[in-house]
XYZ file of C-alpha atoms in Angstrom:
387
model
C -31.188 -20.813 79.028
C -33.752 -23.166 80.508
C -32.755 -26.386 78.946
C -30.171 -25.772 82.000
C -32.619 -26.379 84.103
C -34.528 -29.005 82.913
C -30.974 -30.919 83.032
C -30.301 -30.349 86.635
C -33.653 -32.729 87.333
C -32.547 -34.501 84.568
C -35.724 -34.237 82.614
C -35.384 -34.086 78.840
C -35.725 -31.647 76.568
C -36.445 -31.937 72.609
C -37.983 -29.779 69.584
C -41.119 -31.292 68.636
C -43.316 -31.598 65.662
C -43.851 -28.770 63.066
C -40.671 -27.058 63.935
C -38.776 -29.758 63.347
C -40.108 -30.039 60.158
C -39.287 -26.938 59.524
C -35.552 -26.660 60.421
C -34.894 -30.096 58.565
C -36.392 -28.216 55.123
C -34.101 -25.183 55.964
C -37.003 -23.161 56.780
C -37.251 -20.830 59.880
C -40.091 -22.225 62.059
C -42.795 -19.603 63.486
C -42.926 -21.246 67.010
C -40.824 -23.668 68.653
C -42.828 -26.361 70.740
C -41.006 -28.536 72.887
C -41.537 -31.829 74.293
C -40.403 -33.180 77.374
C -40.745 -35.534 79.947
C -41.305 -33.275 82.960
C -44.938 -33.117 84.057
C -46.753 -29.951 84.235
C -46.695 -29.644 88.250
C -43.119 -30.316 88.007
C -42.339 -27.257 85.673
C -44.085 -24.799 87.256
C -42.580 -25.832 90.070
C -39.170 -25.967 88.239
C -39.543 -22.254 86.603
C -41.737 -20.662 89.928
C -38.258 -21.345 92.107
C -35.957 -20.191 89.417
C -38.018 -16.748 88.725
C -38.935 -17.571 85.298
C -42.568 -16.022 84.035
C -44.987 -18.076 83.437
C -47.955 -17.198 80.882
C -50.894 -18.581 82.611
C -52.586 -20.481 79.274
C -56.147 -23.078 79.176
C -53.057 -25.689 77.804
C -52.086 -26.939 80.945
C -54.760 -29.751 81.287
C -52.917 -30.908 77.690
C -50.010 -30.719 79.529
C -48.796 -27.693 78.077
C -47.141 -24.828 80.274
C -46.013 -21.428 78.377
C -42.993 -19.592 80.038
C -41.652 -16.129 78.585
C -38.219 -15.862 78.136
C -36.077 -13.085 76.197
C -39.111 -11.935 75.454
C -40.729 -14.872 73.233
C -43.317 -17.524 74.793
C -42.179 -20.978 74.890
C -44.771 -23.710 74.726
C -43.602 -26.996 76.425
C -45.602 -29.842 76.740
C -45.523 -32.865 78.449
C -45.380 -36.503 76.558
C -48.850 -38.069 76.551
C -50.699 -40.697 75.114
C -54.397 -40.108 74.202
C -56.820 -42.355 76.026
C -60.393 -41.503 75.231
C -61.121 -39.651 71.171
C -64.232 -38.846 70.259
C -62.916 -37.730 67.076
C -62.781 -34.238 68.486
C -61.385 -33.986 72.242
C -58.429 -36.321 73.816
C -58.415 -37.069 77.350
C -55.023 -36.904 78.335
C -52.658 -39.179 80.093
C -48.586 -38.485 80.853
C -45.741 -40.614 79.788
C -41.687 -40.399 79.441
C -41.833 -42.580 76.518
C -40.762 -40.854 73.298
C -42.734 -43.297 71.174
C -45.519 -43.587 72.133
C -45.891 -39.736 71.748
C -45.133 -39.539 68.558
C -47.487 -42.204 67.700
C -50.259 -40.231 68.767
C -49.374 -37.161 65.681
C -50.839 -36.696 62.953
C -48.281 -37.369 59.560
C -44.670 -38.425 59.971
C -43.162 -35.599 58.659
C -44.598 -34.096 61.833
C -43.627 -36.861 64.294
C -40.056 -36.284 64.743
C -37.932 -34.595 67.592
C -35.034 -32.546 67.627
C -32.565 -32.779 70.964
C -31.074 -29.018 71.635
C -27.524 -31.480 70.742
C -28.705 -31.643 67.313
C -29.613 -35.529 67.967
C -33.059 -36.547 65.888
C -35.395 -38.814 67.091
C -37.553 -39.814 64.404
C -39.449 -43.030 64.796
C -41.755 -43.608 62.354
C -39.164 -42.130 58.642
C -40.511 -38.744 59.087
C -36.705 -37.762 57.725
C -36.702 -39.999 54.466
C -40.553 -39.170 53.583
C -39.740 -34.863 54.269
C -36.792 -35.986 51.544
C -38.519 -37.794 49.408
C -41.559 -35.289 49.699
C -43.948 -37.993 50.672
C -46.944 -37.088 52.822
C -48.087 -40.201 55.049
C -49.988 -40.539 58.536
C -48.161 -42.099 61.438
C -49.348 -45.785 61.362
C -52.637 -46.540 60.006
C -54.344 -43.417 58.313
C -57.951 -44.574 59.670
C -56.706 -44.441 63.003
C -55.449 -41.337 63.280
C -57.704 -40.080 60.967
C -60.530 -41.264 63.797
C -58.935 -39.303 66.675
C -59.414 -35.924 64.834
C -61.276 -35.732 61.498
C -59.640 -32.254 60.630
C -57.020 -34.739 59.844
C -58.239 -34.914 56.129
C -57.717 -31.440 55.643
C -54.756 -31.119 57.384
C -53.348 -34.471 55.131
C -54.297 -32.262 51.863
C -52.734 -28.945 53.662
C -49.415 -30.581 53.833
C -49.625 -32.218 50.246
C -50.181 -28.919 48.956
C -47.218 -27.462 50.741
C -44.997 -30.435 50.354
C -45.418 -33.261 47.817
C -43.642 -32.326 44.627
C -46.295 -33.176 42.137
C -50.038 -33.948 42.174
C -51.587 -37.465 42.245
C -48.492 -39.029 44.541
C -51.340 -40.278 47.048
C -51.222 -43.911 48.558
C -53.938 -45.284 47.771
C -54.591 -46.924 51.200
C -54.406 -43.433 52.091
C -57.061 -41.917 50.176
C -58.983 -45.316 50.821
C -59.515 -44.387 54.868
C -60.044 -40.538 53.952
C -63.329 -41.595 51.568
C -64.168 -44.312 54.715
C -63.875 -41.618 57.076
C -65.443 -38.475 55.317
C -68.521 -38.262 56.781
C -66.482 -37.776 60.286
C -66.147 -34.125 58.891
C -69.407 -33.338 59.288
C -68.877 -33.263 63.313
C -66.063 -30.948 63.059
C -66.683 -27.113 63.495
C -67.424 -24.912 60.855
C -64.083 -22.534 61.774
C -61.761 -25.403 62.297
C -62.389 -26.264 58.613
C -62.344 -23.037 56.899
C -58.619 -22.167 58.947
C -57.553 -25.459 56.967
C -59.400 -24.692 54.162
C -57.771 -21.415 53.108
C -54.347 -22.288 53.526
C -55.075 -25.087 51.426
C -56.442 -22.863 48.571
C -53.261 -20.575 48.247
C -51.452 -23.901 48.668
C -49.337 -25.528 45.838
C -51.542 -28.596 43.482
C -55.003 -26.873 44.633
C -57.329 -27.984 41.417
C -55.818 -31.317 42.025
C -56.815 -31.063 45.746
C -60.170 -29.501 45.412
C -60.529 -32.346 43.006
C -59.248 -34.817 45.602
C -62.412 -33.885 47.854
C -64.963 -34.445 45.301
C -63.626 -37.741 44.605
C -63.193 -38.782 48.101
C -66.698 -37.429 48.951
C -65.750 -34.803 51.241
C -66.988 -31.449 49.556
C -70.541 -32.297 50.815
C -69.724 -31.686 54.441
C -67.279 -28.627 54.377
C -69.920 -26.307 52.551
C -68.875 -26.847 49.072
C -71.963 -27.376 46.276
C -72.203 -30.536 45.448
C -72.323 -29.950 41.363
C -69.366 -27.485 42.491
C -68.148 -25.836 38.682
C -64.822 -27.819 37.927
C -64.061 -26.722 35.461
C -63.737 -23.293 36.085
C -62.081 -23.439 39.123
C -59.674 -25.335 36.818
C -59.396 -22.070 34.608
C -59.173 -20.064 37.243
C -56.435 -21.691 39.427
C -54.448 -21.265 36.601
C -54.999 -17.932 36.074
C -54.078 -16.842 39.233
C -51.117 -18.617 40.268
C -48.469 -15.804 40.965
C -51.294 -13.190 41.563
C -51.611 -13.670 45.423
C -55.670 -13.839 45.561
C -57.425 -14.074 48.499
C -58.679 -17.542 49.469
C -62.351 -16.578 48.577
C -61.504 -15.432 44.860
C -60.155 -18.765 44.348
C -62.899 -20.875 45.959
C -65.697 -18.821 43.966
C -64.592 -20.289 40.824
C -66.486 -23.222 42.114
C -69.557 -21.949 42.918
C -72.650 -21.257 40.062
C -74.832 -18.495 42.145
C -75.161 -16.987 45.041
C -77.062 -19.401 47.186
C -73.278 -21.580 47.353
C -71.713 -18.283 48.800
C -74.716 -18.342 51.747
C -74.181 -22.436 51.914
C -70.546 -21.643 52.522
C -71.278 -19.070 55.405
C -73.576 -21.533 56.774
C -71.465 -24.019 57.108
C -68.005 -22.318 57.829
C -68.645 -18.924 59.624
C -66.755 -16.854 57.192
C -66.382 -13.240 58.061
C -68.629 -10.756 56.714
C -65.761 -9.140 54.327
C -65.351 -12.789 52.652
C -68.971 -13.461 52.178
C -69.326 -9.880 50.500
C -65.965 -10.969 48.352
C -67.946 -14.003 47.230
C -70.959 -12.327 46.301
C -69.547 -9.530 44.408
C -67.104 -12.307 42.466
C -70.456 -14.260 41.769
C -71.914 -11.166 40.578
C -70.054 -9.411 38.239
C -67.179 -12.159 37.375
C -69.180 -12.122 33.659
C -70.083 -8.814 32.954
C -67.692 -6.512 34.514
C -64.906 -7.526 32.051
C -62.464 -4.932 30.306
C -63.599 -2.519 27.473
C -62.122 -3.506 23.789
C -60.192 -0.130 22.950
C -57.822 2.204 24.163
C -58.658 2.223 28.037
C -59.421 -1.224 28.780
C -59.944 -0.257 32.499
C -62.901 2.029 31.911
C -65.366 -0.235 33.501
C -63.857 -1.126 36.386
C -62.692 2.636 37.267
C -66.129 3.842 36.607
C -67.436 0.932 38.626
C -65.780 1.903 41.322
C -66.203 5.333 40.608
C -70.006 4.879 41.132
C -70.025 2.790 44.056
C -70.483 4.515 46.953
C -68.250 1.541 49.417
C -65.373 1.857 51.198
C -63.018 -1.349 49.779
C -64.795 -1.408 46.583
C -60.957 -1.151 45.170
C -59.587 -4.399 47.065
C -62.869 -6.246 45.366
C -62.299 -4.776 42.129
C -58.375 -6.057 42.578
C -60.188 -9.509 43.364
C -61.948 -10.032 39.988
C -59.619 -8.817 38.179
C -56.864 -11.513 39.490
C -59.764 -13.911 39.106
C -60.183 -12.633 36.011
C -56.274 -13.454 35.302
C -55.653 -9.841 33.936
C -52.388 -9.544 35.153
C -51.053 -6.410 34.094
C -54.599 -4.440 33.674
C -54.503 -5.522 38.121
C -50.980 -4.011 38.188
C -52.192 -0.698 36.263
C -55.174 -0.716 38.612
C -53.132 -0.655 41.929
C -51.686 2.260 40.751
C -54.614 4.293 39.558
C -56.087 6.773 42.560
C -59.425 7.561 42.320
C -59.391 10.969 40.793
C -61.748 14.045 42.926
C -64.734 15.769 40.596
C -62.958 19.175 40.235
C -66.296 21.495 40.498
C -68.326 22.701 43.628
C -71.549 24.190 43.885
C -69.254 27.219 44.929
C -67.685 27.234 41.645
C -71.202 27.409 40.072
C -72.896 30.396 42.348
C -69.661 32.389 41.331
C -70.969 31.768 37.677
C -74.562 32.727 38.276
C -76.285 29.837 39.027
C -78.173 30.389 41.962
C -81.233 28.179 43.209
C -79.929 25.030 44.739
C -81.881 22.730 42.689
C -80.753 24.019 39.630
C -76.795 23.859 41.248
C -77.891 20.170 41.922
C -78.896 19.481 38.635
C -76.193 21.368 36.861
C -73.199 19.173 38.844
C -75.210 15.760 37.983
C -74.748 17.064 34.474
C -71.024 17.802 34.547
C -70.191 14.695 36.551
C -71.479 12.517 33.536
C -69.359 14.619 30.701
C -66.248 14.149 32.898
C -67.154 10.774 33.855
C -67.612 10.491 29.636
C -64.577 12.197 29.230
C -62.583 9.372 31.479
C -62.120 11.764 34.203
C -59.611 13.778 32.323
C -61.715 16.954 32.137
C -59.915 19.931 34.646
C -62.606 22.779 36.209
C -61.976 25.135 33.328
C -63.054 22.810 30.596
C -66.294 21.543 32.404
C -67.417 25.478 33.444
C -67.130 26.455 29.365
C -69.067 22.948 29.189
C -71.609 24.040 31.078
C -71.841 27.294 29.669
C -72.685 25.352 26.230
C -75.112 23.905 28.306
């Protein structure tokens, strides 16, 4: 294993950050990033003599050098300290000094490190505030907040995945996000909706969503400013366990479809979530089920008489949004049914001009359409012969 090697030049080797994290909660991490005190040059140098692969990635001017191993990539990266921010981009200078690396992350539940002996090195209570559930920058939140504004979002990302309840915010905390919202409005439009959407199908997200009207954030992520509270309220709560897109949740908030082409503006969301927001807007009122017997008449014949591909998934969209639990689960398992007569079937019958064939299978497809597309061939010929 390469920690082997790293020991021979006796440079150190620890688990860094989000994977740490992870492993402390009992959770199995996606990627392990390590830290250690080795520059860059001297890896490659270190893994080129011992015939390990390296990945050739842009991180190495971060100080990060990939190597593949057993058949998984390993990102290492060397301790720094950021000089320069902007806000945005760090220059980057080396160190061997645990601390000071840490000091530079974001929250302290993300700050620790993990020694391959099990040792942790966690300088700033990332340990007691993971137990305790407690979501708090490293150090002053309006510094670190300044070296990278996605900061905010990624504060609320973790709250929503973490904290145990809503409203357990500092309030020195949510003092420096308010001071420092306008900082968003440099940040790219894709950086922001990444955090975005794992915040919306996060835990405590009408509390969140909330959180950035309050703080006076909404304004430069895309969201309307008079965004619809109180339906978003409704509709977070109907779709908790219904595993909704991001979109369907966020266009509770909006009123029309001018905050759908806002959002795109400001975001660059793809084309299939911009069409998912303007069908929600759309039809969210109208297309609702039928009082009766066959409550999903509207929506089959809806889809029925679309003439999309994915109509389905959108239709499965407003429907969680909707919160119509069980009329969704009866809809995943409908298949759209095929109109059982041809033309062919009507020449064989007599029916011989084209236009009259034409108008003859417009005809039928209504009365089986009517008949909730339970009508088999033989019942719609005799139809037609009433006809």
């Amino acid at each position: 294993m390469e920690h082997e090697l790293f020991e021979k030049k006796n440079y150190e080797l620890r688990i860094a950050g989000g994977a740490v994290r992870d492993l402390l909660s009992g959770m199995t991490p996606q990627d392990i990033d390590f830290a250690t005190t080795a520059t860059p040059a001297e890896m490659k140098e270190m893994f080129t003599s011992a015939g390990v692969r390296l990945i050739n990635n842009k991180g190495e001017k971060h100080g990060t050098i990939t190597a593949r191993l057993h058949e998984q990539n390993f990102e290492i990266t060397t301790l720094r300290i950021d000089v320069v921010t902007d806000g945005r981009h760090a220059e980057v200078e080396f160190t061997t000094d645990w601390e000071k690396d840490a000091e530079r992350r974001d929250l302290t539940i993300n700050s620790m490190f993990l020694g391959l002996d099990g040792m942790l090195y966690d300088f700033f209570n990332g340990y007691e505030d993971l137990k305790n559930k407690k979501i708090r920058f490293v150090g002053k939140a309006s510094e670190r907040i300044q070296e990278d504004y996605l900061r905010i979002l990624r504060y609320f990302r973790f709250y929503g995945r973490i904290a145990e309840k809503p409203g357990d915010h500092e309030s020195t905390t949510l003092q420096a996000i308010k001071e420092n919202a306008k900082g968003l409005a440099g940040i790219s439009g894709e950086r922001i909706w990444v955090e975005l959407k794992k915040i919306l199908l996060g835990n405590h997200v009408n509390h969140l969503v909330r959180l950035m009207y309050e703080l006076d954030i909404a304004q430069y992520i895309g969201l309307p400013l008079d965004g619809n509270l109180e339906e978003f309220d409704r509709v977070t709560k109907n779709i908790q366990n219904l595993c909704p897109k991001p979109m369907t949740v966020l266009t509770s908030l909006f009123k029309g479809k001018d905050d759908v082409t806002n959002l795109d503006l400001r975001l660059k969301i793809s084309k299939e979530e911009k069409n998912l927001g303007l069908f929600l807007v759309k039809h969210r009122q109208e297309l609702t089920k039928a009082v009766g017997p066959e409550p999903l008449r509207p929506y089959q014949d809806f889809i029925m008489d679309s003439r999309e591909a994915n109509t389905n998934s959108k239709i499965y969209e407003l429907l969680k949004y909707q919160g119509e639990e069980h009329l969704l689960k009866e809809m995943q398992e409908w298949t759209v049914p095929s109109f059982p007569v041809s033309g062919h079937d009507l020449r064989k019958m007599g029916v011989s001009s084209g236009k009259e064939i034409g108008a003859a299978l417009q005809q039928l497809r209504e009365e089986w359409k009517k008949s909730g597309y339970h009508m088999d061939k033989e019942e719609l010929l005799s139809c037609l012969k009433k006809l």
